[in-house]
mmCIF file of C-alpha atoms in Angstrom:
data_model
loop_
_atom_site.group_PDB
_atom_site.id
_atom_site.type_symbol
_atom_site.label_atom_id
_atom_site.label_comp_id
_atom_site.label_asym_id
_atom_site.label_seq_id
_atom_site.Cartn_x
_atom_site.Cartn_y
_atom_site.Cartn_z
ATOM 1 C CA UNK W 1 92.439 98.506 118.595
ATOM 2 C CA UNK W 2 95.724 96.623 118.550
ATOM 3 C CA UNK W 3 94.181 93.435 120.013
ATOM 4 C CA UNK W 4 95.938 91.418 117.265
ATOM 5 C CA UNK W 5 99.334 92.424 118.603
ATOM 6 C CA UNK W 6 98.747 92.380 122.347
ATOM 7 C CA UNK W 7 100.811 89.220 122.640
ATOM 8 C CA UNK W 8 103.942 90.878 121.096
ATOM 9 C CA UNK W 9 105.993 92.608 123.720
ATOM 10 C CA UNK W 10 107.681 95.921 123.084
ATOM 11 C CA UNK W 11 110.489 95.223 125.621
ATOM 12 C CA UNK W 12 113.590 93.395 124.262
ATOM 13 C CA UNK W 13 114.685 90.230 126.056
ATOM 14 C CA UNK W 14 117.653 87.830 125.894
ATOM 15 C CA UNK W 15 117.468 84.172 126.954
ATOM 16 C CA UNK W 16 119.407 80.958 126.430
ATOM 17 C CA UNK W 17 116.167 78.919 126.772
ATOM 18 C CA UNK W 18 113.548 80.492 124.512
ATOM 19 C CA UNK W 19 110.891 78.048 125.542
ATOM 20 C CA UNK W 20 111.028 78.861 129.234
ATOM 21 C CA UNK W 21 109.466 82.139 130.396
ATOM 22 C CA UNK W 22 110.884 81.691 133.833
ATOM 23 C CA UNK W 23 114.501 82.109 132.495
ATOM 24 C CA UNK W 24 113.722 85.338 130.550
ATOM 25 C CA UNK W 25 115.807 88.355 131.442
ATOM 26 C CA UNK W 26 113.913 91.728 130.875
ATOM 27 C CA UNK W 27 115.846 94.581 129.592
ATOM 28 C CA UNK W 28 114.980 98.358 129.444
ATOM 29 C CA UNK W 29 113.611 99.404 125.975
ATOM 30 C CA UNK W 30 115.651 101.830 123.832
ATOM 31 C CA UNK W 31 114.159 103.917 121.025
ATOM 32 C CA UNK W 32 117.299 103.821 118.963
ATOM 33 C CA UNK W 33 116.811 102.114 115.614
ATOM 34 C CA UNK W 34 120.223 102.407 114.016
ATOM 35 C CA UNK W 35 121.009 99.358 111.853
ATOM 36 C CA UNK W 36 124.681 99.301 112.480
ATOM 37 C CA UNK W 37 126.102 96.750 114.930
ATOM 38 C CA UNK W 38 127.648 99.406 117.078
ATOM 39 C CA UNK W 39 127.401 99.479 120.896
ATOM 40 C CA UNK W 40 126.577 103.100 120.737
ATOM 41 C CA UNK W 41 123.002 102.185 119.752
ATOM 42 C CA UNK W 42 122.564 100.553 123.234
ATOM 43 C CA UNK W 43 122.143 102.396 126.491
ATOM 44 C CA UNK W 44 124.802 101.927 129.192
ATOM 45 C CA UNK W 45 122.532 99.508 131.074
ATOM 46 C CA UNK W 46 121.889 97.510 127.938
ATOM 47 C CA UNK W 47 125.593 97.252 127.197
ATOM 48 C CA UNK W 48 126.139 95.852 130.714
ATOM 49 C CA UNK W 49 123.352 93.368 130.141
ATOM 50 C CA UNK W 50 124.998 92.181 126.880
ATOM 51 C CA UNK W 51 128.377 91.897 128.690
ATOM 52 C CA UNK W 52 126.718 89.812 131.496
ATOM 53 C CA UNK W 53 124.948 87.752 128.952
ATOM 54 C CA UNK W 54 128.243 86.934 127.228
ATOM 55 C CA UNK W 55 129.450 85.129 130.356
ATOM 56 C CA UNK W 56 126.352 82.840 130.282
ATOM 57 C CA UNK W 57 127.074 81.596 126.783
ATOM 58 C CA UNK W 58 128.753 78.188 126.760
ATOM 59 C CA UNK W 59 130.015 77.128 123.332
ATOM 60 C CA UNK W 60 130.564 73.549 124.556
ATOM 61 C CA UNK W 61 126.839 73.172 124.988
ATOM 62 C CA UNK W 62 125.476 71.959 121.650
ATOM 63 C CA UNK W 63 121.759 72.628 122.573
ATOM 64 C CA UNK W 64 122.555 76.154 123.679
ATOM 65 C CA UNK W 65 123.987 76.957 120.194
ATOM 66 C CA UNK W 66 120.908 75.390 118.582
ATOM 67 C CA UNK W 67 118.478 77.527 120.708
ATOM 68 C CA UNK W 68 120.553 80.747 120.753
ATOM 69 C CA UNK W 69 118.308 83.587 119.585
ATOM 70 C CA UNK W 70 115.671 81.121 118.490
ATOM 71 C CA UNK W 71 112.993 82.747 120.752
ATOM 72 C CA UNK W 72 113.287 86.078 119.031
ATOM 73 C CA UNK W 73 113.366 84.427 115.574
ATOM 74 C CA UNK W 74 110.118 82.618 116.413
ATOM 75 C CA UNK W 75 108.542 85.739 117.767
ATOM 76 C CA UNK W 76 109.623 87.539 114.594
ATOM 77 C CA UNK W 77 108.005 84.810 112.434
ATOM 78 C CA UNK W 78 104.764 84.946 114.460
ATOM 79 C CA UNK W 79 104.754 88.789 114.180
ATOM 80 C CA UNK W 80 105.273 88.593 110.398
ATOM 81 C CA UNK W 81 102.340 86.184 110.122
ATOM 82 C CA UNK W 82 100.127 88.453 112.176
ATOM 83 C CA UNK W 83 101.135 91.484 110.164
ATOM 84 C CA UNK W 84 100.538 89.770 106.880
ATOM 85 C CA UNK W 85 97.097 88.501 108.106
ATOM 86 C CA UNK W 86 96.214 92.107 109.142
ATOM 87 C CA UNK W 87 97.091 93.402 105.661
ATOM 88 C CA UNK W 88 95.289 90.481 104.022
ATOM 89 C CA UNK W 89 91.929 91.382 105.652
ATOM 90 C CA UNK W 90 92.045 95.038 104.430
ATOM 91 C CA UNK W 91 90.506 95.762 101.112
ATOM 92 C CA UNK W 92 91.196 99.302 100.051
ATOM 93 C CA UNK W 93 89.556 98.525 96.783
ATOM 94 C CA UNK W 94 86.148 98.786 98.496
ATOM 95 C CA UNK W 95 86.967 102.345 99.478
ATOM 96 C CA UNK W 96 87.836 103.093 95.833
ATOM 97 C CA UNK W 97 84.529 101.613 94.691
ATOM 98 C CA UNK W 98 82.635 103.750 97.160
ATOM 99 C CA UNK W 99 84.323 106.894 95.991
ATOM 100 C CA UNK W 100 83.591 105.957 92.432
ATOM 101 C CA UNK W 101 79.950 105.427 93.378
ATOM 102 C CA UNK W 102 79.725 108.972 94.654
ATOM 103 C CA UNK W 103 81.056 110.295 91.343
ATOM 104 C CA UNK W 104 78.705 108.042 89.354
ATOM 105 C CA UNK W 105 75.636 109.183 91.250
ATOM 106 C CA UNK W 106 76.435 112.922 90.764
ATOM 107 C CA UNK W 107 77.378 112.427 87.146
ATOM 108 C CA UNK W 108 74.205 110.581 86.276
ATOM 109 C CA UNK W 109 72.076 113.193 88.003
ATOM 110 C CA UNK W 110 73.822 115.994 86.117
ATOM 111 C CA UNK W 111 73.486 114.191 82.775
ATOM 112 C CA UNK W 112 69.694 114.003 83.194
ATOM 113 C CA UNK W 113 69.631 117.771 82.682
ATOM 114 C CA UNK W 114 70.408 119.053 79.223
ATOM 115 C CA UNK W 115 72.852 121.637 80.380
ATOM 116 C CA UNK W 116 73.728 120.936 83.942
ATOM 117 C CA UNK W 117 71.916 122.157 86.991
ATOM 118 C CA UNK W 118 70.340 125.257 85.392
ATOM 119 C CA UNK W 119 69.222 123.508 82.198
ATOM 120 C CA UNK W 120 65.664 123.315 83.435
ATOM 121 C CA UNK W 121 65.235 127.075 83.296
ATOM 122 C CA UNK W 122 64.191 126.728 79.566
ATOM 123 C CA UNK W 123 61.245 124.545 80.530
ATOM 124 C CA UNK W 124 59.944 125.692 83.861
ATOM 125 C CA UNK W 125 56.707 123.746 83.730
ATOM 126 C CA UNK W 126 56.829 120.920 86.338
ATOM 127 C CA UNK W 127 60.649 121.155 86.346
ATOM 128 C CA UNK W 128 60.967 122.024 90.025
ATOM 129 C CA UNK W 129 58.866 119.007 91.045
ATOM 130 C CA UNK W 130 60.943 116.663 88.703
ATOM 131 C CA UNK W 131 64.218 118.169 89.910
ATOM 132 C CA UNK W 132 63.305 117.723 93.585
ATOM 133 C CA UNK W 133 62.319 114.057 92.898
ATOM 134 C CA UNK W 134 65.590 113.419 91.229
ATOM 135 C CA UNK W 135 67.498 115.248 93.896
ATOM 136 C CA UNK W 136 65.810 113.274 96.716
ATOM 137 C CA UNK W 137 66.639 109.986 94.946
ATOM 138 C CA UNK W 138 70.286 110.910 94.359
ATOM 139 C CA UNK W 139 70.696 112.418 97.780
ATOM 140 C CA UNK W 140 69.453 109.098 99.401
ATOM 141 C CA UNK W 141 71.939 107.055 97.403
ATOM 142 C CA UNK W 142 74.823 109.452 98.182
ATOM 143 C CA UNK W 143 74.031 109.539 101.882
ATOM 144 C CA UNK W 144 74.090 105.741 102.015
ATOM 145 C CA UNK W 145 77.526 105.789 100.281
ATOM 146 C CA UNK W 146 78.759 108.563 102.628
ATOM 147 C CA UNK W 147 77.801 106.421 105.795
ATOM 148 C CA UNK W 148 79.827 103.526 104.323
ATOM 149 C CA UNK W 149 82.708 105.974 103.621
ATOM 150 C CA UNK W 150 82.701 107.272 107.099
ATOM 151 C CA UNK W 151 82.810 103.745 108.497
ATOM 152 C CA UNK W 152 85.802 102.953 106.218
ATOM 153 C CA UNK W 153 87.384 106.220 107.422
ATOM 154 C CA UNK W 154 87.191 105.266 111.034
ATOM 155 C CA UNK W 155 88.554 101.791 110.251
ATOM 156 C CA UNK W 156 91.480 103.271 108.324
ATOM 157 C CA UNK W 157 92.346 105.651 111.195
ATOM 158 C CA UNK W 158 92.324 102.621 113.520
ATOM 159 C CA UNK W 159 94.661 100.733 111.101
ATOM 160 C CA UNK W 160 97.005 103.668 111.127
ATOM 161 C CA UNK W 161 97.285 103.537 114.868
ATOM 162 C CA UNK W 162 97.650 99.699 114.717
ATOM 163 C CA UNK W 163 100.516 100.112 112.229
ATOM 164 C CA UNK W 164 102.283 102.363 114.731
ATOM 165 C CA UNK W 165 102.032 99.457 117.271
ATOM 166 C CA UNK W 166 103.414 97.081 114.624
ATOM 167 C CA UNK W 167 106.322 99.466 113.928
ATOM 168 C CA UNK W 168 107.144 99.670 117.662
ATOM 169 C CA UNK W 169 107.053 95.829 118.073
ATOM 170 C CA UNK W 170 109.205 95.348 114.978
ATOM 171 C CA UNK W 171 111.750 97.866 116.400
ATOM 172 C CA UNK W 172 111.845 95.860 119.629
ATOM 173 C CA UNK W 173 112.758 92.709 117.806
ATOM 174 C CA UNK W 174 115.412 94.568 115.820
ATOM 175 C CA UNK W 175 116.984 95.658 119.172
ATOM 176 C CA UNK W 176 116.759 92.098 120.629
ATOM 177 C CA UNK W 177 118.463 90.599 117.474
ATOM 178 C CA UNK W 178 121.163 93.273 117.628
ATOM 179 C CA UNK W 179 121.972 92.452 121.177
ATOM 180 C CA UNK W 180 122.001 88.704 120.522
ATOM 181 C CA UNK W 181 124.467 89.301 117.686
ATOM 182 C CA UNK W 182 126.693 91.629 119.735
ATOM 183 C CA UNK W 183 126.828 89.149 122.655
ATOM 184 C CA UNK W 184 127.440 86.201 120.323
ATOM 185 C CA UNK W 185 130.290 87.918 118.488
ATOM 186 C CA UNK W 186 131.921 88.916 121.693
ATOM 187 C CA UNK W 187 131.733 85.360 123.093
ATOM 188 C CA UNK W 188 133.024 83.961 119.866
ATOM 189 C CA UNK W 189 135.976 86.277 119.764
ATOM 190 C CA UNK W 190 136.735 85.570 123.424
ATOM 191 C CA UNK W 191 136.735 81.763 122.836
ATOM 192 C CA UNK W 192 138.775 81.880 119.680
ATOM 193 C CA UNK W 193 141.368 84.148 121.339
ATOM 194 C CA UNK W 194 141.672 82.313 124.668
ATOM 195 C CA UNK W 195 140.125 78.910 125.146
ATOM 196 C CA UNK W 196 140.749 77.511 121.660
ATOM 197 C CA UNK W 197 144.485 78.533 121.434
ATOM 198 C CA UNK W 198 144.953 77.067 124.908
ATOM 199 C CA UNK W 199 143.442 73.704 123.980
ATOM 200 C CA UNK W 200 145.420 73.678 120.702
ATOM 201 C CA UNK W 201 148.630 74.389 122.627
ATOM 202 C CA UNK W 202 147.877 71.595 125.175
ATOM 203 C CA UNK W 203 147.122 69.179 122.323
ATOM 204 C CA UNK W 204 150.465 70.055 120.681
ATOM 205 C CA UNK W 205 152.249 69.719 123.939
ATOM 206 C CA UNK W 206 150.828 66.498 125.156
ATOM 207 C CA UNK W 207 150.060 64.757 121.852
ATOM 208 C CA UNK W 208 147.157 62.969 123.453
ATOM 209 C CA UNK W 209 144.312 62.149 121.025
ATOM 210 C CA UNK W 210 141.686 63.286 123.558
ATOM 211 C CA UNK W 211 143.349 66.700 123.794
ATOM 212 C CA UNK W 212 143.403 66.902 120.008
ATOM 213 C CA UNK W 213 139.755 65.891 119.764
ATOM 214 C CA UNK W 214 138.791 68.411 122.419
ATOM 215 C CA UNK W 215 140.473 71.231 120.475
ATOM 216 C CA UNK W 216 138.636 70.104 117.295
ATOM 217 C CA UNK W 217 135.337 69.945 118.990
ATOM 218 C CA UNK W 218 135.606 73.439 120.320
ATOM 219 C CA UNK W 219 136.692 74.803 116.876
ATOM 220 C CA UNK W 220 133.698 73.015 115.356
ATOM 221 C CA UNK W 221 131.386 74.536 117.949
ATOM 222 C CA UNK W 222 132.818 77.944 117.181
ATOM 223 C CA UNK W 223 132.089 77.388 113.480
ATOM 224 C CA UNK W 224 128.464 76.379 114.293
ATOM 225 C CA UNK W 225 127.950 79.354 116.552
ATOM 226 C CA UNK W 226 129.378 81.633 113.849
ATOM 227 C CA UNK W 227 126.794 80.307 111.398
ATOM 228 C CA UNK W 228 124.106 80.769 113.999
ATOM 229 C CA UNK W 229 125.076 84.377 114.528
ATOM 230 C CA UNK W 230 125.006 84.783 110.682
ATOM 231 C CA UNK W 231 121.363 83.422 110.694
ATOM 232 C CA UNK W 232 120.458 85.979 113.407
ATOM 233 C CA UNK W 233 121.915 88.714 111.268
ATOM 234 C CA UNK W 234 119.801 87.636 108.316
ATOM 235 C CA UNK W 235 116.697 87.758 110.561
ATOM 236 C CA UNK W 236 117.737 91.141 111.741
ATOM 237 C CA UNK W 237 118.072 92.378 108.158
ATOM 238 C CA UNK W 238 114.552 91.154 107.372
ATOM 239 C CA UNK W 239 113.306 92.936 110.514
ATOM 240 C CA UNK W 240 114.964 96.181 109.331
ATOM 241 C CA UNK W 241 113.313 95.844 105.899
ATOM 242 C CA UNK W 242 109.882 95.374 107.534
ATOM 243 C CA UNK W 243 109.980 98.823 109.105
ATOM 244 C CA UNK W 244 109.770 100.864 105.849
ATOM 245 C CA UNK W 245 107.191 98.398 104.502
ATOM 246 C CA UNK W 246 104.969 99.080 107.552
ATOM 247 C CA UNK W 247 105.345 102.793 106.972
ATOM 248 C CA UNK W 248 104.507 102.334 103.269
ATOM 249 C CA UNK W 249 101.196 100.660 104.117
ATOM 250 C CA UNK W 250 100.497 103.277 106.787
ATOM 251 C CA UNK W 251 101.081 106.071 104.196
ATOM 252 C CA UNK W 252 98.637 104.395 101.756
ATOM 253 C CA UNK W 253 95.972 104.251 104.448
ATOM 254 C CA UNK W 254 96.630 107.886 105.343
ATOM 255 C CA UNK W 255 96.242 109.093 101.809
ATOM 256 C CA UNK W 256 92.966 107.204 101.374
ATOM 257 C CA UNK W 257 91.607 108.781 104.598
ATOM 258 C CA UNK W 258 92.398 112.188 103.131
ATOM 259 C CA UNK W 259 90.591 111.295 99.861
ATOM 260 C CA UNK W 260 87.544 110.232 101.884
ATOM 261 C CA UNK W 261 87.695 113.377 103.898
ATOM 262 C CA UNK W 262 87.878 115.486 100.748
ATOM 263 C CA UNK W 263 84.779 113.843 99.286
ATOM 264 C CA UNK W 264 82.775 114.257 102.661
ATOM 265 C CA UNK W 265 83.615 117.901 103.245
ATOM 266 C CA UNK W 266 83.991 119.207 99.737
ATOM 267 C CA UNK W 267 82.318 117.211 96.908
ATOM 268 C CA UNK W 268 79.045 116.357 98.577
ATOM 269 C CA UNK W 269 78.305 119.727 100.280
ATOM 270 C CA UNK W 270 79.161 121.434 97.046
ATOM 271 C CA UNK W 271 76.625 119.349 95.122
ATOM 272 C CA UNK W 272 73.974 119.877 97.654
ATOM 273 C CA UNK W 273 74.629 123.628 97.829
ATOM 274 C CA UNK W 274 74.344 123.889 94.049
ATOM 275 C CA UNK W 275 71.006 122.065 94.068
ATOM 276 C CA UNK W 276 69.737 124.361 96.790
ATOM 277 C CA UNK W 277 70.874 127.352 94.821
ATOM 278 C CA UNK W 278 69.387 126.050 91.545
ATOM 279 C CA UNK W 279 65.954 125.645 93.213
ATOM 280 C CA UNK W 280 66.273 129.107 94.658
ATOM 281 C CA UNK W 281 67.045 130.651 91.306
ATOM 282 C CA UNK W 282 64.058 128.886 89.715
ATOM 283 C CA UNK W 283 61.695 130.150 92.367
ATOM 284 C CA UNK W 284 63.081 133.657 91.880
ATOM 285 C CA UNK W 285 62.797 133.364 88.096
ATOM 286 C CA UNK W 286 59.019 132.776 88.368
ATOM 287 C CA UNK W 287 58.596 135.933 90.282
ATOM 288 C CA UNK W 288 58.546 138.631 87.511
ATOM 289 C CA UNK W 289 58.858 141.383 90.022
ATOM 290 C CA UNK W 290 62.214 140.128 91.145
ATOM 291 C CA UNK W 291 63.371 139.365 87.658
ATOM 292 C CA UNK W 292 66.427 141.713 87.704
ATOM 293 C CA UNK W 293 67.498 140.692 91.141
ATOM 294 C CA UNK W 294 67.141 136.970 90.340
ATOM 295 C CA UNK W 295 69.299 137.525 87.195
ATOM 296 C CA UNK W 296 72.034 139.340 89.094
ATOM 297 C CA UNK W 297 72.061 136.860 91.869
ATOM 298 C CA UNK W 298 72.202 133.986 89.413
ATOM 299 C CA UNK W 299 75.174 135.481 87.570
ATOM 300 C CA UNK W 300 76.962 136.134 90.823
ATOM 301 C CA UNK W 301 76.226 132.617 92.078
ATOM 302 C CA UNK W 302 77.477 131.059 88.853
ATOM 303 C CA UNK W 303 80.716 133.045 89.101
ATOM 304 C CA UNK W 304 81.271 132.019 92.690
ATOM 305 C CA UNK W 305 80.332 128.425 92.155
ATOM 306 C CA UNK W 306 82.496 128.274 89.009
ATOM 307 C CA UNK W 307 85.433 129.548 91.053
ATOM 308 C CA UNK W 308 84.790 127.050 93.820
ATOM 309 C CA UNK W 309 84.326 124.268 91.263
ATOM 310 C CA UNK W 310 87.625 125.246 89.592
ATOM 311 C CA UNK W 311 89.503 125.204 92.865
ATOM 312 C CA UNK W 312 87.963 121.967 93.907
ATOM 313 C CA UNK W 313 88.510 120.389 90.512
ATOM 314 C CA UNK W 314 92.130 121.432 90.467
ATOM 315 C CA UNK W 315 92.805 120.112 93.982
ATOM 316 C CA UNK W 316 90.934 116.932 93.167
ATOM 317 C CA UNK W 317 92.892 116.455 89.973
ATOM 318 C CA UNK W 318 96.190 117.004 91.788
ATOM 319 C CA UNK W 319 95.246 114.412 94.383
ATOM 320 C CA UNK W 320 93.909 111.815 91.969
ATOM 321 C CA UNK W 321 96.851 112.176 89.647
ATOM 322 C CA UNK W 322 99.386 111.955 92.351
ATOM 323 C CA UNK W 323 101.059 108.560 92.784
ATOM 324 C CA UNK W 324 100.431 106.547 95.926
ATOM 325 C CA UNK W 325 104.223 106.517 96.495
ATOM 326 C CA UNK W 326 106.669 109.123 95.301
ATOM 327 C CA UNK W 327 109.313 107.885 92.865
ATOM 328 C CA UNK W 328 112.061 109.284 95.117
ATOM 329 C CA UNK W 329 110.792 107.192 97.946
ATOM 330 C CA UNK W 330 110.783 103.947 95.846
ATOM 331 C CA UNK W 331 114.297 104.807 94.579
ATOM 332 C CA UNK W 332 115.664 105.374 98.057
ATOM 333 C CA UNK W 333 113.997 102.190 99.346
ATOM 334 C CA UNK W 334 115.366 100.254 96.468
ATOM 335 C CA UNK W 335 118.911 101.628 96.951
ATOM 336 C CA UNK W 336 118.735 100.824 100.723
ATOM 337 C CA UNK W 337 117.647 97.269 100.007
ATOM 338 C CA UNK W 338 120.354 96.748 97.340
ATOM 339 C CA UNK W 339 122.996 98.218 99.658
ATOM 340 C CA UNK W 340 121.789 95.770 102.443
ATOM 341 C CA UNK W 341 122.077 92.799 100.113
ATOM 342 C CA UNK W 342 125.526 93.889 99.078
ATOM 343 C CA UNK W 343 126.640 94.083 102.655
ATOM 344 C CA UNK W 344 125.070 90.662 103.443
ATOM 345 C CA UNK W 345 126.895 89.173 100.377
ATOM 346 C CA UNK W 346 130.174 90.762 101.528
ATOM 347 C CA UNK W 347 129.726 89.380 105.017
ATOM 348 C CA UNK W 348 129.020 85.853 103.663
ATOM 349 C CA UNK W 349 132.054 86.022 101.422
ATOM 350 C CA UNK W 350 134.272 87.149 104.287
ATOM 351 C CA UNK W 351 132.857 84.380 106.423
ATOM 352 C CA UNK W 352 133.576 81.747 103.874
ATOM 353 C CA UNK W 353 137.096 83.040 103.371
ATOM 354 C CA UNK W 354 137.754 83.018 107.073
ATOM 355 C CA UNK W 355 136.414 79.508 107.519
ATOM 356 C CA UNK W 356 138.532 78.261 104.589
ATOM 357 C CA UNK W 357 141.574 79.897 106.026
ATOM 358 C CA UNK W 358 140.757 78.371 109.465
ATOM 359 C CA UNK W 359 140.356 74.979 107.791
ATOM 360 C CA UNK W 360 143.690 75.192 106.025
ATOM 361 C CA UNK W 361 145.364 76.377 109.267
ATOM 362 C CA UNK W 362 143.822 73.429 111.196
ATOM 363 C CA UNK W 363 145.094 70.977 108.488
ATOM 364 C CA UNK W 364 148.481 72.433 108.775
ATOM 365 C CA UNK W 365 148.476 72.088 112.546
ATOM 366 C CA UNK W 366 147.269 68.547 112.263
ATOM 367 C CA UNK W 367 150.029 67.660 109.907
ATOM 368 C CA UNK W 368 152.601 69.244 112.225
ATOM 369 C CA UNK W 369 151.174 67.338 115.084
ATOM 370 C CA UNK W 370 151.326 63.995 113.193
ATOM 371 C CA UNK W 371 154.913 64.727 112.220
ATOM 372 C CA UNK W 372 155.832 65.564 115.799
ATOM 373 C CA UNK W 373 154.160 62.394 117.037
ATOM 374 C CA UNK W 374 156.098 60.303 114.478
ATOM 375 C CA UNK W 375 159.216 61.963 115.638
ATOM 376 C CA UNK W 376 158.501 61.040 119.257
ATOM 377 C CA UNK W 377 157.718 57.470 118.348
ATOM 378 C CA UNK W 378 160.928 57.334 116.235
#
């Protein structure tokens, strides 16, 4: 169990070279799954690791920006493909067909009798032999179906445990992406507040074209890195949405296990017990000496079985008429997804506004520099 996801680690890692295992830095796993980019979701040790990782980020390295967080994004893509393949190979419709097969067998058996299990009492001649023959045939078919159902039940229970593993792996990737975004934003803020202003000031002071170009290059790298961080945030959002989807599939499997269990421990034993009771009543009916006792017992058995049948039927009706997913769950999931999309759109809009403002500011500075250079030449 869980062999499909053995390759996916449950320990978050940060690296500037996602294609070299030798350069990976292992971090202690945290169980926190808060979606907000708040340092409080990290342990003290993880916050230190993020701070140390910030110092390794070099925005003048174009290849570093290209590969930043790419390792986790690739692992997330591989994980999603593995999860999809796992769901693709599961056919819950087969379980539904098996359950329907049980109902069909019992229904066909009952319809062969004019008035249910005790209809043969009107024609006692050869009825016991015929009933036993029909019972044996139906029992054989039902037992075969039950074996298949038991196998499906075991597989579904394994799938539920496997989905727990999938959820844990997804949570680890969510933590990794969060730490990448935090480290990236810290570095971006640090560069834009220190290095970039220093280069701009130097370019304005010297007027050398190479200084101006260096300042422009660093500003461009900052913009590229900002977009890279935004891509990681999108991947992080997808990772966050995957968690409730895994739980939804897990819930479906659990409900199917419960329905199989109900069939195995309630429906089939009830049917068999009624057949045994029916045969017992017929035998007692043929003994004239025990006529009164047989009649009393039959009435009592009918009352008890009717009560049992009523309870079982009501419970079965409740389970079969209940939706796979509660409406409130769907509404809450939908509201969460819509809220997430709204926040992503807001972040994108703010990013575009900031980049436009930065572009206007850089144009203004360039014009001022040109004017100053002309003044110097004049």
